[in-house]
Amino acid sequence: MSLTPVTILTGFLGSGKTTLLNRILKEQHGHRIAVIENEFGEAGIDNELLVQDGDEQIVEMNNGCICCTVRGDLVRILGELHAKKAAGTLHFDRVIIETTGLADPAPVAQTFFVDEDIGQQYLLDAIVTMVDAKHAPAQLDEHHEAQEQVGFADRILITKTDVVQPLDVADLRQRLVKMNPRAKIGEAKHGVAAIEDLLDIRGFNLNAILEIEPDFLTDVDHEHDDDVTSFVFRESRPLNLERVEDFLSGIVQVYGTKLMRYKGVLNIRNVEQRVVFQGVHMLMGSDIGSAWKPGEKRDSKMVFIGRDMPKDVLLDGLAQCVTSRV
């Protein structure tokens, strides 16, 4: 059996990874894709946001970062996927690994070279990194992971160019070229990017990586800043979307710099579809998601990731957004 190509999709919190992945899953490109999706914290949201029409195999990994605490799970899942493919019980051509926004891609890529079985089953095709044009300058200044994501990229896609000035995009592009001159840089607008720039590009070059990080194959240590935490808001009763938006609009004015990422699937009164709510710092918005299935339990779940977040204020305030009518 030939090696199965793997794409690592990375990028800092809120850079647009899930939006791009959804676009890939919707495209009529003929690829059968298995997705391994990792989120930071005790509960995942992205698995509920991904398009699923029966052809994709989507595996969710929670409660840790794929580059450290759950890396053993990654090896296990890849092994299980290969075994099922070999047995003919699963059919897929390639794997896309969507990392948490706090992941250093180096240990993830390392897995395909230091684990003998994985190296005989899979080919690391490329690391594709999403870069948020609005927040990247500060993220690259403040977060080692954001720098590593750019440094290891084989392809870089700049997102959210519509909310910043063209000169700012040009300055960011120039900075990215200095950080990683070998990566092709493009743009992804609302998740739209050329599929040929994402899959089967054979972009990962081990020798090039060893030049910039000689300890790539031996250094397995990786730690996150202890002050980055997450928590989850859950509610089984219907919410009032206007109250949610008003409350969070006020919150981000005061605590926006502390809220690195917040996203959720909400059960809104008199709405037959999930409402997807997302934000990065002070940018936020909602959209209509997939329909609730007949008899399906309708719960709201929102994940917050950040530093020194006002957890009690957020939980109490969202609880006040419960509608008074069912």
mmCIF file of C-alpha atoms in Angstrom:
data_model
loop_
_atom_site.group_PDB
_atom_site.id
_atom_site.type_symbol
_atom_site.label_atom_id
_atom_site.label_comp_id
_atom_site.label_asym_id
_atom_site.label_seq_id
_atom_site.Cartn_x
_atom_site.Cartn_y
_atom_site.Cartn_z
ATOM 1 C CA MET A 1 0.000 0.000 0.000
ATOM 2 C CA SER A 2 1.405 3.424 -0.951
ATOM 3 C CA LEU A 3 2.028 6.019 1.707
ATOM 4 C CA THR A 4 -0.982 8.141 2.648
ATOM 5 C CA PRO A 5 -0.227 11.887 2.324
ATOM 6 C CA VAL A 6 -0.817 14.050 5.405
ATOM 7 C CA THR A 7 -1.370 17.801 5.576
ATOM 8 C CA ILE A 8 -0.856 19.585 8.903
ATOM 9 C CA LEU A 9 -3.164 22.610 9.028
ATOM 10 C CA THR A 10 -1.945 25.052 11.637
ATOM 11 C CA GLY A 11 -2.205 28.705 12.593
ATOM 12 C CA PHE A 12 -2.778 30.710 15.747
ATOM 13 C CA LEU A 13 -6.114 30.951 17.542
ATOM 14 C CA GLY A 14 -8.835 32.379 15.299
ATOM 15 C CA SER A 15 -6.788 32.404 12.101
ATOM 16 C CA GLY A 16 -9.444 30.561 10.088
ATOM 17 C CA LYS A 17 -8.361 26.917 10.092
ATOM 18 C CA THR A 18 -11.821 25.404 10.523
ATOM 19 C CA THR A 19 -13.309 27.759 7.917
ATOM 20 C CA LEU A 20 -10.698 26.621 5.389
ATOM 21 C CA LEU A 21 -11.139 22.970 6.318
ATOM 22 C CA ASN A 22 -14.884 23.248 5.831
ATOM 23 C CA ARG A 23 -14.271 24.718 2.398
ATOM 24 C CA ILE A 24 -11.986 21.807 1.513
ATOM 25 C CA LEU A 25 -14.594 19.284 2.654
ATOM 26 C CA LYS A 26 -17.280 20.984 0.541
ATOM 27 C CA GLU A 27 -15.182 21.153 -2.643
ATOM 28 C CA GLN A 28 -15.881 18.644 -5.414
ATOM 29 C CA HIS A 29 -12.214 17.711 -5.777
ATOM 30 C CA GLY A 30 -12.562 13.933 -5.667
ATOM 31 C CA HIS A 31 -10.337 13.491 -2.608
ATOM 32 C CA ARG A 32 -11.547 11.243 0.209
ATOM 33 C CA ILE A 33 -10.301 12.845 3.403
ATOM 34 C CA ALA A 34 -9.864 11.685 6.976
ATOM 35 C CA VAL A 35 -9.678 14.589 9.434
ATOM 36 C CA ILE A 36 -7.953 14.549 12.813
ATOM 37 C CA GLU A 37 -9.055 17.615 14.712
ATOM 38 C CA ASN A 38 -7.473 18.831 17.957
ATOM 39 C CA GLU A 39 -8.709 21.498 20.365
ATOM 40 C CA PHE A 40 -7.237 23.042 23.486
ATOM 41 C CA GLY A 41 -9.374 22.427 26.554
ATOM 42 C CA GLU A 42 -11.890 19.992 27.924
ATOM 43 C CA ALA A 43 -14.498 20.313 25.183
ATOM 44 C CA GLY A 44 -14.387 20.684 21.429
ATOM 45 C CA ILE A 45 -16.454 22.844 19.135
ATOM 46 C CA ASP A 46 -14.850 22.438 15.726
ATOM 47 C CA ASN A 47 -16.085 18.866 15.287
ATOM 48 C CA GLU A 48 -19.644 20.240 15.364
ATOM 49 C CA LEU A 49 -18.771 22.950 12.846
ATOM 50 C CA LEU A 50 -17.260 20.660 10.228
ATOM 51 C CA VAL A 51 -19.315 19.581 7.230
ATOM 52 C CA GLN A 52 -20.049 15.864 7.378
ATOM 53 C CA ASP A 53 -21.826 14.170 4.466
ATOM 54 C CA GLY A 54 -20.828 10.589 5.198
ATOM 55 C CA ASP A 55 -17.667 10.440 3.074
ATOM 56 C CA GLU A 56 -15.323 12.040 5.583
ATOM 57 C CA GLN A 57 -13.891 10.336 8.654
ATOM 58 C CA ILE A 58 -13.538 12.928 11.414
ATOM 59 C CA VAL A 59 -11.715 12.103 14.654
ATOM 60 C CA GLU A 60 -11.708 14.610 17.536
ATOM 61 C CA MET A 61 -8.905 14.966 20.104
ATOM 62 C CA ASN A 62 -9.620 17.106 23.179
ATOM 63 C CA ASN A 63 -8.178 17.913 26.595
ATOM 64 C CA GLY A 64 -4.718 18.815 25.495
ATOM 65 C CA CYS A 65 -2.497 20.113 22.742
ATOM 66 C CA ILE A 66 -1.680 17.725 19.916
ATOM 67 C CA CYS A 67 1.985 18.710 20.139
ATOM 68 C CA CYS A 68 2.442 17.539 23.720
ATOM 69 C CA THR A 69 -0.042 15.912 26.080
ATOM 70 C CA VAL A 70 -2.089 14.040 23.469
ATOM 71 C CA ARG A 71 0.672 13.207 21.019
ATOM 72 C CA GLY A 72 0.455 9.533 21.953
ATOM 73 C CA ASP A 73 -3.195 9.673 20.940
ATOM 74 C CA LEU A 74 -2.158 11.021 17.539
ATOM 75 C CA VAL A 75 0.094 8.007 16.946
ATOM 76 C CA ARG A 76 -2.675 5.659 18.076
ATOM 77 C CA ILE A 77 -5.331 7.304 15.872
ATOM 78 C CA LEU A 78 -3.082 7.296 12.809
ATOM 79 C CA GLY A 79 -2.338 3.621 13.423
ATOM 80 C CA GLU A 80 -6.027 2.787 13.763
ATOM 81 C CA LEU A 81 -6.926 4.700 10.597
ATOM 82 C CA HIS A 82 -4.225 2.857 8.642
ATOM 83 C CA ALA A 83 -5.375 -0.528 9.947
ATOM 84 C CA LYS A 84 -8.985 0.161 8.959
ATOM 85 C CA LYS A 85 -7.913 1.408 5.544
ATOM 86 C CA ALA A 86 -5.804 -1.714 4.989
ATOM 87 C CA ALA A 87 -8.731 -3.903 6.056
ATOM 88 C CA GLY A 88 -11.075 -2.101 3.686
ATOM 89 C CA THR A 89 -13.428 -0.871 6.413
ATOM 90 C CA LEU A 90 -12.490 2.799 5.876
ATOM 91 C CA HIS A 91 -11.840 4.496 2.577
ATOM 92 C CA PHE A 92 -9.754 7.667 2.418
ATOM 93 C CA ASP A 93 -6.971 9.010 0.222
ATOM 94 C CA ARG A 94 -5.352 11.471 2.616
ATOM 95 C CA VAL A 95 -5.344 12.857 6.134
ATOM 96 C CA ILE A 96 -5.642 16.460 7.281
ATOM 97 C CA ILE A 97 -4.611 17.217 10.857
ATOM 98 C CA GLU A 98 -6.090 20.457 12.165
ATOM 99 C CA THR A 99 -4.048 21.491 15.191
ATOM 100 C CA THR A 100 -5.147 23.657 18.058
ATOM 101 C CA GLY A 101 -4.142 27.290 17.639
ATOM 102 C CA LEU A 102 -1.653 26.889 20.488
ATOM 103 C CA ALA A 103 0.245 24.044 18.833
ATOM 104 C CA ASP A 104 3.881 24.155 17.836
ATOM 105 C CA PRO A 105 3.826 22.199 14.544
ATOM 106 C CA ALA A 106 7.356 20.839 15.010
ATOM 107 C CA PRO A 107 6.498 17.967 17.391
ATOM 108 C CA VAL A 108 3.503 17.048 15.226
ATOM 109 C CA ALA A 109 5.686 16.869 12.116
ATOM 110 C CA GLN A 110 8.336 15.034 14.112
ATOM 111 C CA THR A 111 5.880 12.165 14.660
ATOM 112 C CA PHE A 112 6.169 11.143 10.998
ATOM 113 C CA PHE A 113 9.922 10.670 11.262
ATOM 114 C CA VAL A 114 10.596 9.317 14.761
ATOM 115 C CA ASP A 115 7.772 6.759 14.933
ATOM 116 C CA GLU A 116 8.794 3.859 12.695
ATOM 117 C CA ASP A 117 5.308 2.507 11.982
ATOM 118 C CA ILE A 118 3.866 5.930 11.184
ATOM 119 C CA GLY A 119 6.810 6.677 8.902
ATOM 120 C CA GLN A 120 6.104 3.492 6.933
ATOM 121 C CA GLN A 121 2.396 4.294 6.566
ATOM 122 C CA TYR A 122 2.206 8.051 5.995
ATOM 123 C CA LEU A 123 3.980 10.787 4.032
ATOM 124 C CA LEU A 124 4.047 14.293 5.489
ATOM 125 C CA ASP A 125 3.023 16.320 2.441
ATOM 126 C CA ALA A 126 3.066 19.854 3.845
ATOM 127 C CA ILE A 127 2.484 22.166 6.772
ATOM 128 C CA VAL A 128 -0.067 24.825 5.818
ATOM 129 C CA THR A 129 -0.181 27.828 8.175
ATOM 130 C CA MET A 130 -3.013 30.336 8.421
ATOM 131 C CA VAL A 131 -2.066 33.876 9.474
ATOM 132 C CA ASP A 132 -4.666 36.379 10.721
ATOM 133 C CA ALA A 133 -3.913 39.751 9.089
ATOM 134 C CA LYS A 134 -5.668 41.658 11.876
ATOM 135 C CA HIS A 135 -3.996 40.056 14.896
ATOM 136 C CA ALA A 136 -0.804 38.466 13.545
ATOM 137 C CA PRO A 137 1.555 41.395 14.244
ATOM 138 C CA ALA A 138 0.810 41.226 17.985
ATOM 139 C CA GLN A 139 0.632 37.419 18.025
ATOM 140 C CA LEU A 140 4.033 37.096 16.384
ATOM 141 C CA ASP A 141 5.475 39.515 18.932
ATOM 142 C CA GLU A 142 3.974 37.760 21.950
ATOM 143 C CA HIS A 143 3.695 34.040 21.215
ATOM 144 C CA HIS A 144 6.456 31.562 20.446
ATOM 145 C CA GLU A 145 3.913 29.151 18.936
ATOM 146 C CA ALA A 146 2.814 31.720 16.344
ATOM 147 C CA GLN A 147 6.447 32.192 15.318
ATOM 148 C CA GLU A 148 7.005 28.434 15.041
ATOM 149 C CA GLN A 149 3.863 28.020 12.949
ATOM 150 C CA VAL A 150 5.224 30.507 10.413
ATOM 151 C CA GLY A 151 8.772 29.194 10.568
ATOM 152 C CA PHE A 152 7.796 25.604 9.790
ATOM 153 C CA ALA A 153 5.224 26.422 7.101
ATOM 154 C CA ASP A 154 5.473 25.117 3.563
ATOM 155 C CA ARG A 155 2.485 27.253 2.568
ATOM 156 C CA ILE A 156 1.250 30.419 4.305
ATOM 157 C CA LEU A 157 -2.272 31.740 3.790
ATOM 158 C CA ILE A 158 -3.088 35.241 5.052
ATOM 159 C CA THR A 159 -6.693 35.630 6.212
ATOM 160 C CA LYS A 160 -8.954 38.575 7.161
ATOM 161 C CA THR A 161 -7.293 40.916 4.685
ATOM 162 C CA ASP A 162 -10.673 42.620 4.256
ATOM 163 C CA VAL A 163 -10.580 44.101 7.792
ATOM 164 C CA VAL A 164 -7.145 45.757 7.538
ATOM 165 C CA GLN A 165 -5.518 48.266 5.220
ATOM 166 C CA PRO A 166 -3.624 47.018 2.116
ATOM 167 C CA LEU A 167 -0.436 48.602 3.470
ATOM 168 C CA ASP A 168 -0.776 46.535 6.650
ATOM 169 C CA VAL A 169 -1.118 43.373 4.568
ATOM 170 C CA ALA A 170 1.989 44.310 2.593
ATOM 171 C CA ASP A 171 3.952 44.925 5.798
ATOM 172 C CA LEU A 172 2.803 41.582 7.212
ATOM 173 C CA ARG A 173 3.731 39.760 4.030
ATOM 174 C CA GLN A 174 7.192 41.312 4.136
ATOM 175 C CA ARG A 175 7.615 40.191 7.741
ATOM 176 C CA LEU A 176 6.520 36.642 6.890
ATOM 177 C CA VAL A 177 8.994 36.458 4.005
ATOM 178 C CA LYS A 178 11.811 37.430 6.361
ATOM 179 C CA MET A 179 10.721 34.782 8.847
ATOM 180 C CA ASN A 180 10.302 32.047 6.234
ATOM 181 C CA PRO A 181 11.606 32.838 2.734
ATOM 182 C CA ARG A 182 10.974 29.291 1.435
ATOM 183 C CA ALA A 183 7.205 29.233 1.988
ATOM 184 C CA LYS A 184 4.822 30.289 -0.776
ATOM 185 C CA ILE A 185 2.461 32.987 0.554
ATOM 186 C CA GLY A 186 -1.116 33.401 -0.601
ATOM 187 C CA GLU A 187 -4.462 34.575 0.737
ATOM 188 C CA ALA A 188 -7.590 32.780 1.885
ATOM 189 C CA LYS A 189 -10.737 34.882 1.799
ATOM 190 C CA HIS A 190 -13.612 33.444 3.809
ATOM 191 C CA GLY A 191 -12.016 30.015 3.566
ATOM 192 C CA VAL A 192 -11.520 30.110 -0.198
ATOM 193 C CA ALA A 193 -8.091 28.982 -1.413
ATOM 194 C CA ALA A 194 -6.894 27.010 -4.429
ATOM 195 C CA ILE A 195 -6.972 23.293 -3.595
ATOM 196 C CA GLU A 196 -3.760 22.770 -5.578
ATOM 197 C CA ASP A 197 -2.004 25.056 -3.093
ATOM 198 C CA LEU A 198 -3.083 22.859 -0.192
ATOM 199 C CA LEU A 199 -2.968 19.195 -1.195
ATOM 200 C CA ASP A 200 -0.323 17.076 -2.949
ATOM 201 C CA ILE A 201 2.252 19.844 -2.983
ATOM 202 C CA ARG A 202 5.127 17.749 -1.542
ATOM 203 C CA GLY A 203 6.264 20.823 0.301
ATOM 204 C CA PHE A 204 7.816 19.383 3.454
ATOM 205 C CA ASN A 205 11.599 19.166 3.194
ATOM 206 C CA LEU A 206 13.290 17.482 6.152
ATOM 207 C CA ASN A 207 16.744 18.747 5.210
ATOM 208 C CA ALA A 208 15.500 22.329 5.099
ATOM 209 C CA ILE A 209 13.918 21.916 8.541
ATOM 210 C CA LEU A 210 17.123 20.463 9.981
ATOM 211 C CA GLU A 211 18.982 23.533 8.757
ATOM 212 C CA ILE A 212 16.803 25.862 10.817
ATOM 213 C CA GLU A 213 16.294 23.468 13.746
ATOM 214 C CA PRO A 214 19.092 20.855 13.988
ATOM 215 C CA ASP A 215 17.454 19.207 17.034
ATOM 216 C CA PHE A 216 14.187 18.618 15.161
ATOM 217 C CA LEU A 217 14.410 14.816 15.326
ATOM 218 C CA THR A 218 15.608 14.598 18.921
ATOM 219 C CA ASP A 219 14.035 17.468 20.860
ATOM 220 C CA VAL A 220 10.670 16.266 22.177
ATOM 221 C CA ASP A 221 10.146 18.849 24.919
ATOM 222 C CA HIS A 222 7.414 21.413 24.485
ATOM 223 C CA GLU A 223 5.621 23.555 27.024
ATOM 224 C CA HIS A 224 2.912 26.194 26.891
ATOM 225 C CA ASP A 225 2.650 29.338 28.954
ATOM 226 C CA ASP A 226 0.875 28.398 32.176
ATOM 227 C CA ASP A 227 -1.266 31.529 32.103
ATOM 228 C CA VAL A 228 -3.133 30.442 28.971
ATOM 229 C CA THR A 229 -6.250 28.633 30.162
ATOM 230 C CA SER A 230 -9.662 27.603 28.890
ATOM 231 C CA PHE A 231 -13.136 26.975 30.232
ATOM 232 C CA VAL A 232 -16.544 26.018 28.861
ATOM 233 C CA PHE A 233 -20.015 27.520 29.220
ATOM 234 C CA ARG A 234 -22.829 24.971 28.876
ATOM 235 C CA GLU A 235 -26.577 25.542 28.917
ATOM 236 C CA SER A 236 -29.473 23.221 28.012
ATOM 237 C CA ARG A 237 -32.151 25.943 27.969
ATOM 238 C CA PRO A 238 -32.619 28.122 24.846
ATOM 239 C CA LEU A 239 -30.677 31.392 24.723
ATOM 240 C CA ASN A 240 -31.658 34.806 23.443
ATOM 241 C CA LEU A 241 -29.126 35.684 20.725
ATOM 242 C CA GLU A 242 -29.588 39.442 21.107
ATOM 243 C CA ARG A 243 -28.786 39.196 24.819
ATOM 244 C CA VAL A 244 -25.714 37.082 24.090
ATOM 245 C CA GLU A 245 -24.436 39.577 21.529
ATOM 246 C CA ASP A 246 -25.134 42.581 23.767
ATOM 247 C CA PHE A 247 -23.434 40.955 26.757
ATOM 248 C CA LEU A 248 -20.322 39.847 24.871
ATOM 249 C CA SER A 249 -20.091 43.197 23.067
ATOM 250 C CA GLY A 250 -19.769 44.859 26.444
ATOM 251 C CA ILE A 251 -17.346 42.229 27.730
ATOM 252 C CA VAL A 252 -14.914 42.561 24.829
ATOM 253 C CA GLN A 253 -14.712 46.316 25.318
ATOM 254 C CA VAL A 254 -13.202 45.676 28.744
ATOM 255 C CA TYR A 255 -11.583 42.249 28.485
ATOM 256 C CA GLY A 256 -11.022 41.849 24.732
ATOM 257 C CA THR A 257 -7.240 41.706 24.987
ATOM 258 C CA LYS A 258 -7.502 38.807 27.441
ATOM 259 C CA LEU A 259 -9.928 36.785 25.292
ATOM 260 C CA MET A 260 -7.634 35.147 22.759
ATOM 261 C CA ARG A 261 -10.362 32.954 21.257
ATOM 262 C CA TYR A 262 -13.998 32.194 21.987
ATOM 263 C CA LYS A 263 -16.352 30.091 19.899
ATOM 264 C CA GLY A 264 -19.505 28.140 20.413
ATOM 265 C CA VAL A 265 -22.578 26.402 19.091
ATOM 266 C CA LEU A 266 -25.721 27.983 20.528
ATOM 267 C CA ASN A 267 -29.300 26.802 20.947
ATOM 268 C CA ILE A 268 -31.350 29.905 20.171
ATOM 269 C CA ARG A 269 -35.066 30.209 20.819
ATOM 270 C CA ASN A 270 -37.257 29.697 17.723
ATOM 271 C CA VAL A 271 -34.244 28.961 15.489
ATOM 272 C CA GLU A 272 -34.175 25.488 13.930
ATOM 273 C CA GLN A 273 -30.455 25.649 13.141
ATOM 274 C CA ARG A 274 -27.428 25.855 15.347
ATOM 275 C CA VAL A 275 -26.093 29.382 15.691
ATOM 276 C CA VAL A 276 -22.298 29.477 15.465
ATOM 277 C CA PHE A 277 -20.732 32.261 17.519
ATOM 278 C CA GLN A 278 -17.021 33.072 17.183
ATOM 279 C CA GLY A 279 -14.608 35.764 18.269
ATOM 280 C CA VAL A 280 -10.937 36.714 18.444
ATOM 281 C CA HIS A 281 -10.128 39.477 20.925
ATOM 282 C CA MET A 282 -12.551 42.283 19.967
ATOM 283 C CA LEU A 283 -13.710 40.862 16.618
ATOM 284 C CA MET A 284 -16.776 38.654 16.924
ATOM 285 C CA GLY A 285 -19.823 37.529 15.004
ATOM 286 C CA SER A 286 -22.467 34.854 14.565
ATOM 287 C CA ASP A 287 -23.656 32.733 11.674
ATOM 288 C CA ILE A 288 -26.237 30.024 10.992
ATOM 289 C CA GLY A 289 -24.921 26.462 11.197
ATOM 290 C CA SER A 290 -26.434 23.074 10.484
ATOM 291 C CA ALA A 291 -30.006 22.202 11.444
ATOM 292 C CA TRP A 292 -30.802 20.410 14.663
ATOM 293 C CA LYS A 293 -31.897 16.850 13.902
ATOM 294 C CA PRO A 294 -35.340 15.629 15.008
ATOM 295 C CA GLY A 295 -35.129 14.457 18.605
ATOM 296 C CA GLU A 296 -31.557 15.739 19.016
ATOM 297 C CA LYS A 297 -30.748 17.320 22.355
ATOM 298 C CA ARG A 298 -30.234 21.041 21.825
ATOM 299 C CA ASP A 299 -27.465 22.338 24.044
ATOM 300 C CA SER A 300 -25.390 25.494 23.942
ATOM 301 C CA LYS A 301 -21.642 25.153 24.392
ATOM 302 C CA MET A 302 -19.054 27.918 24.182
ATOM 303 C CA VAL A 303 -15.297 27.573 24.743
ATOM 304 C CA PHE A 304 -13.128 30.472 25.937
ATOM 305 C CA ILE A 305 -9.328 30.521 25.656
ATOM 306 C CA GLY A 306 -7.227 33.365 27.033
ATOM 307 C CA ARG A 307 -5.201 34.901 29.834
ATOM 308 C CA ASP A 308 -6.567 36.110 33.170
ATOM 309 C CA MET A 309 -10.111 35.814 31.886
ATOM 310 C CA PRO A 310 -13.072 36.945 34.049
ATOM 311 C CA LYS A 311 -14.492 33.412 34.172
ATOM 312 C CA ASP A 312 -17.196 34.055 36.792
ATOM 313 C CA VAL A 313 -18.334 37.232 35.057
ATOM 314 C CA LEU A 314 -18.635 35.436 31.731
ATOM 315 C CA LEU A 315 -20.431 32.379 33.107
ATOM 316 C CA ASP A 316 -22.855 34.439 35.173
ATOM 317 C CA GLY A 317 -23.529 36.874 32.332
ATOM 318 C CA LEU A 318 -24.199 34.149 29.780
ATOM 319 C CA ALA A 319 -26.489 32.411 32.226
ATOM 320 C CA GLN A 320 -28.558 35.618 32.262
ATOM 321 C CA CYS A 321 -29.010 35.236 28.487
ATOM 322 C CA VAL A 322 -31.375 32.295 28.919
ATOM 323 C CA THR A 323 -34.684 33.162 27.311
ATOM 324 C CA SER A 324 -37.696 33.464 29.554
ATOM 325 C CA ARG A 325 -39.808 31.573 27.005
ATOM 326 C CA VAL A 326 -39.252 28.139 25.471
#
